[in-house]
GROMACS .gro file of C-alpha atoms in nm:
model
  339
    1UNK     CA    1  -2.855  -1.069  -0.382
    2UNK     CA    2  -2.460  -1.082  -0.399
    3UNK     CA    3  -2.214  -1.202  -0.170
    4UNK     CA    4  -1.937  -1.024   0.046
    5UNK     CA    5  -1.667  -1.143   0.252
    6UNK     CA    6  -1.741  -1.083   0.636
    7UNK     CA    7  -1.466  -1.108   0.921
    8UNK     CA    8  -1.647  -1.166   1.284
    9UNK     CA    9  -1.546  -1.199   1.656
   10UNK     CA   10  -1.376  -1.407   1.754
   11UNK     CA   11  -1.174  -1.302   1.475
   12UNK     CA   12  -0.915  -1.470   1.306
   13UNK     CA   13  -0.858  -1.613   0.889
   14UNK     CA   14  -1.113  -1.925   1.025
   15UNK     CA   15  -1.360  -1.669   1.101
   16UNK     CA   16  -1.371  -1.514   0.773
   17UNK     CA   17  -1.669  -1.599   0.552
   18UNK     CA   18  -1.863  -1.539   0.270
   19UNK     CA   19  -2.254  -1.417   0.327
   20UNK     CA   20  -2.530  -1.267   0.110
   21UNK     CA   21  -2.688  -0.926   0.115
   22UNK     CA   22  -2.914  -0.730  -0.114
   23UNK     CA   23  -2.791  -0.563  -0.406
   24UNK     CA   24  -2.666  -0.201  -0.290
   25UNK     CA   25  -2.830   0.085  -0.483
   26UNK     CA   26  -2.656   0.393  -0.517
   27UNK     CA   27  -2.760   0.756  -0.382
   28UNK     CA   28  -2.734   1.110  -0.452
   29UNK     CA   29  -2.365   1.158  -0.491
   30UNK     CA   30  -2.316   0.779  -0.532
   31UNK     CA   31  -2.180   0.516  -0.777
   32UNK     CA   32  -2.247   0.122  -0.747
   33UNK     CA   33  -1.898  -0.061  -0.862
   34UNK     CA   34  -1.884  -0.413  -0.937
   35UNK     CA   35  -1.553  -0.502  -0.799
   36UNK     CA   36  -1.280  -0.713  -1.054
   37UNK     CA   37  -0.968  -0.775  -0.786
   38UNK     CA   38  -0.892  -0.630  -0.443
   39UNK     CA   39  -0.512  -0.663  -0.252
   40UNK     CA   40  -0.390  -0.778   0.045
   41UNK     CA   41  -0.249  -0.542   0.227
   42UNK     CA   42  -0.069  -0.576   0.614
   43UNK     CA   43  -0.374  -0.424   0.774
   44UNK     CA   44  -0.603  -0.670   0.626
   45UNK     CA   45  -0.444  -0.934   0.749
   46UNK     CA   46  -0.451  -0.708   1.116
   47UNK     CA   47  -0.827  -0.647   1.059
   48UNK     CA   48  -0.897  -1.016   1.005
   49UNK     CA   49  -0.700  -1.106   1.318
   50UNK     CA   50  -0.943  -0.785   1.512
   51UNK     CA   51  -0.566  -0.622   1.602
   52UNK     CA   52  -0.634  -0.326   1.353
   53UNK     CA   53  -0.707   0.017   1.558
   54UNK     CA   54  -1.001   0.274   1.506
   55UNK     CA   55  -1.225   0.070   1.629
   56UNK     CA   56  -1.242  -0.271   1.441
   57UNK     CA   57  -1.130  -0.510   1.736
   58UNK     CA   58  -1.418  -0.358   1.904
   59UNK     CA   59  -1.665  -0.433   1.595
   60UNK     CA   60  -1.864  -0.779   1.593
   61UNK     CA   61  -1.820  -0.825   1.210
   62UNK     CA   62  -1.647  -0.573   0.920
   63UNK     CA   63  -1.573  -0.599   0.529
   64UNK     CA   64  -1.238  -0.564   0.515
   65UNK     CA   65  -1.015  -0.469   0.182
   66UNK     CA   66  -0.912  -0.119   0.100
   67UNK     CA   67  -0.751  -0.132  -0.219
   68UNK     CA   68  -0.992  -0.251  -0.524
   69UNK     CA   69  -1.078  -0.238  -0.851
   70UNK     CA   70  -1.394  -0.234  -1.070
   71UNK     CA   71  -1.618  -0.115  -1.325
   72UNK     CA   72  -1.908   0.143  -1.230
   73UNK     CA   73  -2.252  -0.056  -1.308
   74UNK     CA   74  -2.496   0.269  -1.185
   75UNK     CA   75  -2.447   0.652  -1.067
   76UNK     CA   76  -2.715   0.799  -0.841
   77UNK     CA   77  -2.790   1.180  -0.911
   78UNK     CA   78  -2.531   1.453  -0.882
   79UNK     CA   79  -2.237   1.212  -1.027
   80UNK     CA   80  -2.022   1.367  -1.251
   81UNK     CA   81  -1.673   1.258  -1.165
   82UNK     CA   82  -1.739   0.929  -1.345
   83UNK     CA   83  -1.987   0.740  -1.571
   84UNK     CA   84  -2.185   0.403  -1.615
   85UNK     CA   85  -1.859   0.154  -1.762
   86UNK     CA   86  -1.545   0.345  -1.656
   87UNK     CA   87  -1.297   0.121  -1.458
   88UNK     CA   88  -1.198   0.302  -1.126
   89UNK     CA   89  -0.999   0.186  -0.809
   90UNK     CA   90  -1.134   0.251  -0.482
   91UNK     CA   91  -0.960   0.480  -0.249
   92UNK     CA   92  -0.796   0.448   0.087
   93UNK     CA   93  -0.925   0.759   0.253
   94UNK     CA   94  -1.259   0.807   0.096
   95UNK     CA   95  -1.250   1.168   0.212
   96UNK     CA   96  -0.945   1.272   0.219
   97UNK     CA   97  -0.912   1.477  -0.137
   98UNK     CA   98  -0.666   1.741  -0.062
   99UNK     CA   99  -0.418   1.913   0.187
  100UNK     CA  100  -0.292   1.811   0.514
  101UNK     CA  101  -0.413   1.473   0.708
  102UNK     CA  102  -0.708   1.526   0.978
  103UNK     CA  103  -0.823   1.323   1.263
  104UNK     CA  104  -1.173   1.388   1.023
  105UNK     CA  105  -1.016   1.261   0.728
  106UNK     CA  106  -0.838   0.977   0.866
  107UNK     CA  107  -1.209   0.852   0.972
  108UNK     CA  108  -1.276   0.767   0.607
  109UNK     CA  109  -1.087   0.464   0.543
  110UNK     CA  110  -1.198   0.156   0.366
  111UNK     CA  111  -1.236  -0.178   0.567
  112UNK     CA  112  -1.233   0.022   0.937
  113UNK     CA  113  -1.419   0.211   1.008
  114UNK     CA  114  -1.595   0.223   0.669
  115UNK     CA  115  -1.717  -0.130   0.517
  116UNK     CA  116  -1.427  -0.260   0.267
  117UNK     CA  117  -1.418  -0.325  -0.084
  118UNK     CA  118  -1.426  -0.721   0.002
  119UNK     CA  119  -1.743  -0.797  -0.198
  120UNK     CA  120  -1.869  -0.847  -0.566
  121UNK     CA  121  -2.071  -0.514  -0.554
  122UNK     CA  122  -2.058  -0.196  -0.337
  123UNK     CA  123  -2.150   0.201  -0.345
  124UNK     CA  124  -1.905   0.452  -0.293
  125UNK     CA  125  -1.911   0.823  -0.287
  126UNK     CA  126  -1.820   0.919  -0.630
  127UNK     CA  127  -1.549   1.175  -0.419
  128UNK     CA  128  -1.397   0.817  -0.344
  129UNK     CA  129  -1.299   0.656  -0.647
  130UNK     CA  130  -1.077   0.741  -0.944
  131UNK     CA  131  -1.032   0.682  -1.306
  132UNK     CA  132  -0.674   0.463  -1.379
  133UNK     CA  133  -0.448   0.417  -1.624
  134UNK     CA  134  -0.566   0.170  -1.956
  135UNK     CA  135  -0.278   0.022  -1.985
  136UNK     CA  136  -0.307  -0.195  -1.610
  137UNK     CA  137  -0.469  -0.508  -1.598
  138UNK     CA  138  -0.763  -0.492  -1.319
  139UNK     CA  139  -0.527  -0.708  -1.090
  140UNK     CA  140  -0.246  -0.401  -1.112
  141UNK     CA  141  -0.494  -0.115  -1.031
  142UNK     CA  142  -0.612  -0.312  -0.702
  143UNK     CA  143  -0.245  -0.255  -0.595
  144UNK     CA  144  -0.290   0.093  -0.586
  145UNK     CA  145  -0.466   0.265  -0.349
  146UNK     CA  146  -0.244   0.170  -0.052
  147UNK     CA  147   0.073   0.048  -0.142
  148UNK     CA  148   0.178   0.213  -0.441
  149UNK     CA  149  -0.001   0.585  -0.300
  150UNK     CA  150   0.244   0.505   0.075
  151UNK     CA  151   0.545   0.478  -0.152
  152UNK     CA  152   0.519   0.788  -0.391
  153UNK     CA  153   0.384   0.989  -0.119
  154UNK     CA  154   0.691   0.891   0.086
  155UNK     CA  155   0.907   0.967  -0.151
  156UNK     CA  156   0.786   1.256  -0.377
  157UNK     CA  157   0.483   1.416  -0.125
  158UNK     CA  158   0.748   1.434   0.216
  159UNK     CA  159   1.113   1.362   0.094
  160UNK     CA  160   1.313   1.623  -0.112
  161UNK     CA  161   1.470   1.368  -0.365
  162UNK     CA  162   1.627   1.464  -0.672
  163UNK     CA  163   1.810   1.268  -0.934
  164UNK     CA  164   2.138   1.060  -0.852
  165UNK     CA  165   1.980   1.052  -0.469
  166UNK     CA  166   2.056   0.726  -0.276
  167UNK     CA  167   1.727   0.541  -0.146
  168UNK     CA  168   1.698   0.235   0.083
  169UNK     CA  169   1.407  -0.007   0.052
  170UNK     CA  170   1.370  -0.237   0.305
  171UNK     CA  171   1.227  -0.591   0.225
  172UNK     CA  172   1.061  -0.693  -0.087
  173UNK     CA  173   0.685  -0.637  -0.001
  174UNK     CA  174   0.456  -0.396  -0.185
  175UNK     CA  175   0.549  -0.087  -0.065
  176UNK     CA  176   0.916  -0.119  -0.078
  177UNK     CA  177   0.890  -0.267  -0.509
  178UNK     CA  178   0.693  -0.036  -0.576
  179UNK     CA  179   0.928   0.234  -0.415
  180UNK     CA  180   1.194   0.040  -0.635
  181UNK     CA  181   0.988   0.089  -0.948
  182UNK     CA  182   0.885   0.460  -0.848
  183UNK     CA  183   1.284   0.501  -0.774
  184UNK     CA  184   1.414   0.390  -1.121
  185UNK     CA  185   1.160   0.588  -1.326
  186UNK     CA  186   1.318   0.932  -1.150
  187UNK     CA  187   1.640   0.807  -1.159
  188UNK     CA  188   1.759   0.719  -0.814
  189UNK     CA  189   2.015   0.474  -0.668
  190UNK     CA  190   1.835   0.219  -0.516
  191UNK     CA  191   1.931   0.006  -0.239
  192UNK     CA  192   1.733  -0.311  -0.146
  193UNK     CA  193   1.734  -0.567   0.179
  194UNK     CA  194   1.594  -0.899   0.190
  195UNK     CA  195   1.655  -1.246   0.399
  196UNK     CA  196   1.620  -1.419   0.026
  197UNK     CA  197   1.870  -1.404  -0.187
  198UNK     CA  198   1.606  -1.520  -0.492
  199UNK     CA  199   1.410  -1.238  -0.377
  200UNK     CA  200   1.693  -1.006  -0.425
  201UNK     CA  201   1.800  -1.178  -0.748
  202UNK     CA  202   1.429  -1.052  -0.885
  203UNK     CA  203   1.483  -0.682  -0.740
  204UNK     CA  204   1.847  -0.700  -0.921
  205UNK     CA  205   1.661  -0.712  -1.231
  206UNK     CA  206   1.399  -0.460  -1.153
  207UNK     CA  207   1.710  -0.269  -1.147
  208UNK     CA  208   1.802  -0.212  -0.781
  209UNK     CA  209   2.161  -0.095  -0.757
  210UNK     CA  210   2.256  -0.230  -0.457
  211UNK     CA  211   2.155  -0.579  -0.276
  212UNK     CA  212   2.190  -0.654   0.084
  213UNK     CA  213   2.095  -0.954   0.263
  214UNK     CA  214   2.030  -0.840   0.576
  215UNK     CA  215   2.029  -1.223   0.735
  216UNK     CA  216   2.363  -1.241   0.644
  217UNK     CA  217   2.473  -0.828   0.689
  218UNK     CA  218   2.219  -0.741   1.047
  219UNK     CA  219   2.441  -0.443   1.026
  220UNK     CA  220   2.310  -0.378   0.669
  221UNK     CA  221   2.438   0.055   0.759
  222UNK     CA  222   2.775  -0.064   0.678
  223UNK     CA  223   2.698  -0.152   0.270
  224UNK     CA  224   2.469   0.126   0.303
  225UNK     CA  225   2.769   0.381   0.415
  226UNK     CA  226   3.012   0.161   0.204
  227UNK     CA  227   2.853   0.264  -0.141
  228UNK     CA  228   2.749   0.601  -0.065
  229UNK     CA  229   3.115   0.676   0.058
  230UNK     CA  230   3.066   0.722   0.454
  231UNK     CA  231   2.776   0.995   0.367
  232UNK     CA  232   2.488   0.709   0.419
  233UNK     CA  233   2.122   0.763   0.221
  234UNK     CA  234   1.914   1.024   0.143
  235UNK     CA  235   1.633   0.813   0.217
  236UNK     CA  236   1.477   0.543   0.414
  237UNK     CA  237   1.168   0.295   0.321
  238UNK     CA  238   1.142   0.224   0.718
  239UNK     CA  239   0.877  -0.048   0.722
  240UNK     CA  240   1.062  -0.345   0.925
  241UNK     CA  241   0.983  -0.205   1.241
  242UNK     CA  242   1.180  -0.409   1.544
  243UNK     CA  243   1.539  -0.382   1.521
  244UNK     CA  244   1.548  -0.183   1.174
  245UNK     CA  245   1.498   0.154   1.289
  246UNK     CA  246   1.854   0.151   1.520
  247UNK     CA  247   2.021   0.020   1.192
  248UNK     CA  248   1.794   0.327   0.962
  249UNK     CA  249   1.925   0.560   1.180
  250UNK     CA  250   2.275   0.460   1.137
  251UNK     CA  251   2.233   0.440   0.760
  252UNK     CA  252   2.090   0.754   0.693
  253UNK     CA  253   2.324   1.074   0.583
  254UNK     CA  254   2.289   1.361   0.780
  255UNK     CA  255   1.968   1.560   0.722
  256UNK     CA  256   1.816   1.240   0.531
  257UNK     CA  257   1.486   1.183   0.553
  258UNK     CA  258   1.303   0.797   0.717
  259UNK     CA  259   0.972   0.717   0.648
  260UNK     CA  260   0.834   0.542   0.874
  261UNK     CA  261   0.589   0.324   0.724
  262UNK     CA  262   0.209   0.230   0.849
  263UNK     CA  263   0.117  -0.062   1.080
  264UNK     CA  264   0.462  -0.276   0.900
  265UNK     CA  265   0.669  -0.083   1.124
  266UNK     CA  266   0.498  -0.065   1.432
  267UNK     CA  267   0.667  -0.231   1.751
  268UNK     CA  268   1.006  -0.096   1.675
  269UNK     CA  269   1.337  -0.021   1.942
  270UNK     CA  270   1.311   0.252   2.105
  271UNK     CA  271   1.474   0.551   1.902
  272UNK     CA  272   1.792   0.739   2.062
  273UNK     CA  273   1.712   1.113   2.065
  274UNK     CA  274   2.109   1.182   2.068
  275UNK     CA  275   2.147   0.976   1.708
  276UNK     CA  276   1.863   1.134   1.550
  277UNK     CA  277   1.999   1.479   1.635
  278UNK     CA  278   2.368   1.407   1.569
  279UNK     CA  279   2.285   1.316   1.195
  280UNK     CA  280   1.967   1.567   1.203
  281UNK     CA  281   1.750   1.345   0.999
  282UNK     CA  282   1.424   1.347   0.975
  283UNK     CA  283   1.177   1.060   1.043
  284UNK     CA  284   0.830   1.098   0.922
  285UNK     CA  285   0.535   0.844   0.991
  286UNK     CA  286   0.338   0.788   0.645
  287UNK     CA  287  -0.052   0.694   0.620
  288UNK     CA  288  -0.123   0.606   0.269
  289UNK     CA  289  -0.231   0.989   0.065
  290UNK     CA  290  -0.471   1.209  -0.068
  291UNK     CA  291  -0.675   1.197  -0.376
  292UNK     CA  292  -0.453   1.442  -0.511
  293UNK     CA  293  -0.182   1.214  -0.435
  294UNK     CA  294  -0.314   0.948  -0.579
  295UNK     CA  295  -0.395   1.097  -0.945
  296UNK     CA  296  -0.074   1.275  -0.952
  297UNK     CA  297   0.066   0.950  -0.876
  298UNK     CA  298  -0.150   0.755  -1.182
  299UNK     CA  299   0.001   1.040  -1.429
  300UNK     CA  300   0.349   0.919  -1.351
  301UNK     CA  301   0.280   0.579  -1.341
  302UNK     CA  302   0.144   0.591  -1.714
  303UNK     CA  303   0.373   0.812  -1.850
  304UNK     CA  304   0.656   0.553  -1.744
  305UNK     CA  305   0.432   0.281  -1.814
  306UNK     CA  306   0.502   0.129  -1.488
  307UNK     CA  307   0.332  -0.198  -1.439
  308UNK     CA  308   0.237  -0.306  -1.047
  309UNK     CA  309   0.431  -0.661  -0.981
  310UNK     CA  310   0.179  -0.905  -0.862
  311UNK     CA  311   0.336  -1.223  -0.728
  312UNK     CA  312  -0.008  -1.407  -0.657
  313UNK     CA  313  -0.371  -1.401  -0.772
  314UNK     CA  314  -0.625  -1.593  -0.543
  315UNK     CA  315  -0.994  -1.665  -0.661
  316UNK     CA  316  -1.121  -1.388  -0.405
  317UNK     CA  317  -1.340  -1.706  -0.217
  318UNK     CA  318  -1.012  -1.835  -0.086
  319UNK     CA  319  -0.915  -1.486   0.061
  320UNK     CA  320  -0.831  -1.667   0.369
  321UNK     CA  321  -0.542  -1.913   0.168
  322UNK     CA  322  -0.407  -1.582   0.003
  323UNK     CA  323  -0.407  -1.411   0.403
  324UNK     CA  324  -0.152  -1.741   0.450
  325UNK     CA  325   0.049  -1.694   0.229
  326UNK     CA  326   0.079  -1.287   0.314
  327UNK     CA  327   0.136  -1.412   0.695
  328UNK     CA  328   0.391  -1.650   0.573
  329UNK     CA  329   0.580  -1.405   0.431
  330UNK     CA  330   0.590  -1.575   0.086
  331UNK     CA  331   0.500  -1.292  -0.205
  332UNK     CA  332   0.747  -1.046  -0.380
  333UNK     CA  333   0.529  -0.739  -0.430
  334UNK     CA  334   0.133  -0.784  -0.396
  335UNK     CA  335  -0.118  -1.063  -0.337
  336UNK     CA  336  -0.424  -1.018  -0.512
  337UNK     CA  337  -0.781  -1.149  -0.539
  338UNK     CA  338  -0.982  -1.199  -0.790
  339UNK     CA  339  -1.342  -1.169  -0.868
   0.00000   0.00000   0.00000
């Protein structure tokens, strides 16, 4: 037997629990992972709550967790993107490989609608998983899949960004450090937001440029158009959702680029049509990435040796004290757990 975390109707962190189930065995095509960490990401902590979409509120139980890591204990026949003892992390979109997003593709997630990685063993396609970089511990790799893949695929897959390019980050969560780590490595000015100023104090020496507390600036466009000399940003980390896009849309240059990001940013002000034509930006919604993303991404991260910033580790049987913290808004980068 070996366990796996379950979240059931009627939903909520009080309703997530730990059961037992046999030992998976893998299929043609298949490899059985024993999983080392998973992360907490913002749709988790929706999933756990039944608020996430494509079906999960309607669902009497689910696994949740997208983003893992772990070593492959078995291969069933056909396998021959990996082999018994490499370390792999588990990807978002289990089938999306290549090209464009699909309505098909986007039906392959972890956690909803396909079981998550939230338990100490579990079979995935062998299309679904990738090798990683040495150098990470097993608590870095978890980070991947989600965060790390939304913010290069924001930035390098759907913005035009070249060196010496002004980027905005907004908050201090996963996505937006690891668009501040992503930035640095290609040489872009960064520009980070927070309502801490400790929290910006730790992104100053992660080498953001720029620092705005956006508690004490709400009209954080004016530092925004202040350093970049009335021309505003080339691009946007939109993840704040209500009452941040009014202030993106002021902030960006003309013919700059917003990504809106995932479920952070859902719930925001309406959008004026006449501002987004009169700077002629574009605003794109972002989705996490393709396999292809996602290797090309690994490549970049070793060859700048850039090392995931994990603010807290949880033993992964008190998932539902490191889901506080995430709801309490209390981590700088990513909240992991631990197996």
């Amino acid at each position: 037997m070996m366990r796996a975390l379950q979240a059931a109707a009627p939903w909520g962190p009080d309703h997530l629990t730990i059961i037992e189930a046999p030992e998976p065995t893998p299929g043609h095509g298949e490899v059985l992972v024993r999983m080392k960490a998973v992360s907490l990401n913002y749709r988790d902590l929706m999933m756990i709550n039944g608020m996430y979409g494509r079906g999960s509120a309607k669902a009497e139980t689910l696994t949740p967790f997208s983003d893992g890591c772990g070593v492959v204990e078995a291969v069933g026949e056909g396998v021959t993107r990996v082999k018994v003892g490499d370390r792999v992390a588990t990807l978002f979109f289990q089938g999306w490989i290549s090209g464009p997003p699909t309505l098909e593709k986007a039906m392959t997630a972890l956690g909803s609608p396909i079981p998550g990685a939230g338990r100490e063993l579990a079979v995935f396609s062998q299309e679904g998983v990738s090798k990683v970089p040495d150098f990470l511990t097993d608590q870095q790799v978890a980070t991947l899949p989600c965060a790390a893949l939304t913010a290069w695929r924001a930035m390098f897959e759907d913005a035009d960004l070249s060196p010496g390019d002004t980027v905005v980050l907004q908050g201090t969560g996963g996505v937006s450090i690891f668009g501040l780590q992503f930035a640095k490595a290609a040489g872009l000015r960064a520009l980070i937001t927070s309502s801490s100023d400790d929290k910006l104090a730790r992104a100053k020496d992660m080498g953001a440029d720029h620092l705005v507390n956006y508690r004490q600036t709400p009209e954080w466009s004016k530092p925004v158009k202040a350093v970049t000399g009335g021309v505003g940003a080339d691009f946007i980390m939109e993840v704040g959702g209500q009452g941040t896009i009014d202030q993106s849309l002021k902030a960006v240059r003309i013919g700059g680029h917003i990504a809106i990001i995932g479920v952070v940013a859902q719930g925001g002000a309406g959008i004026n049509p006449a501002v987004l034509i009169s700077n002629a930006a574009r605003m794109q919604g972002v989705f996490v990435g393709s396999r292809d993303m996602f290797e090309a991404m690994c490549k970049a991260i070793e060859l700048h040796r850039i090392e995931p910033v994990v603010d807290k580790v949880f033993p992964w049987t008190e998932a539902g004290a490191a889901f506080a913290a995430m709801a309490g808004g209390e981590h700088f980068g990513k909240i992991v757990l631990e197996f």
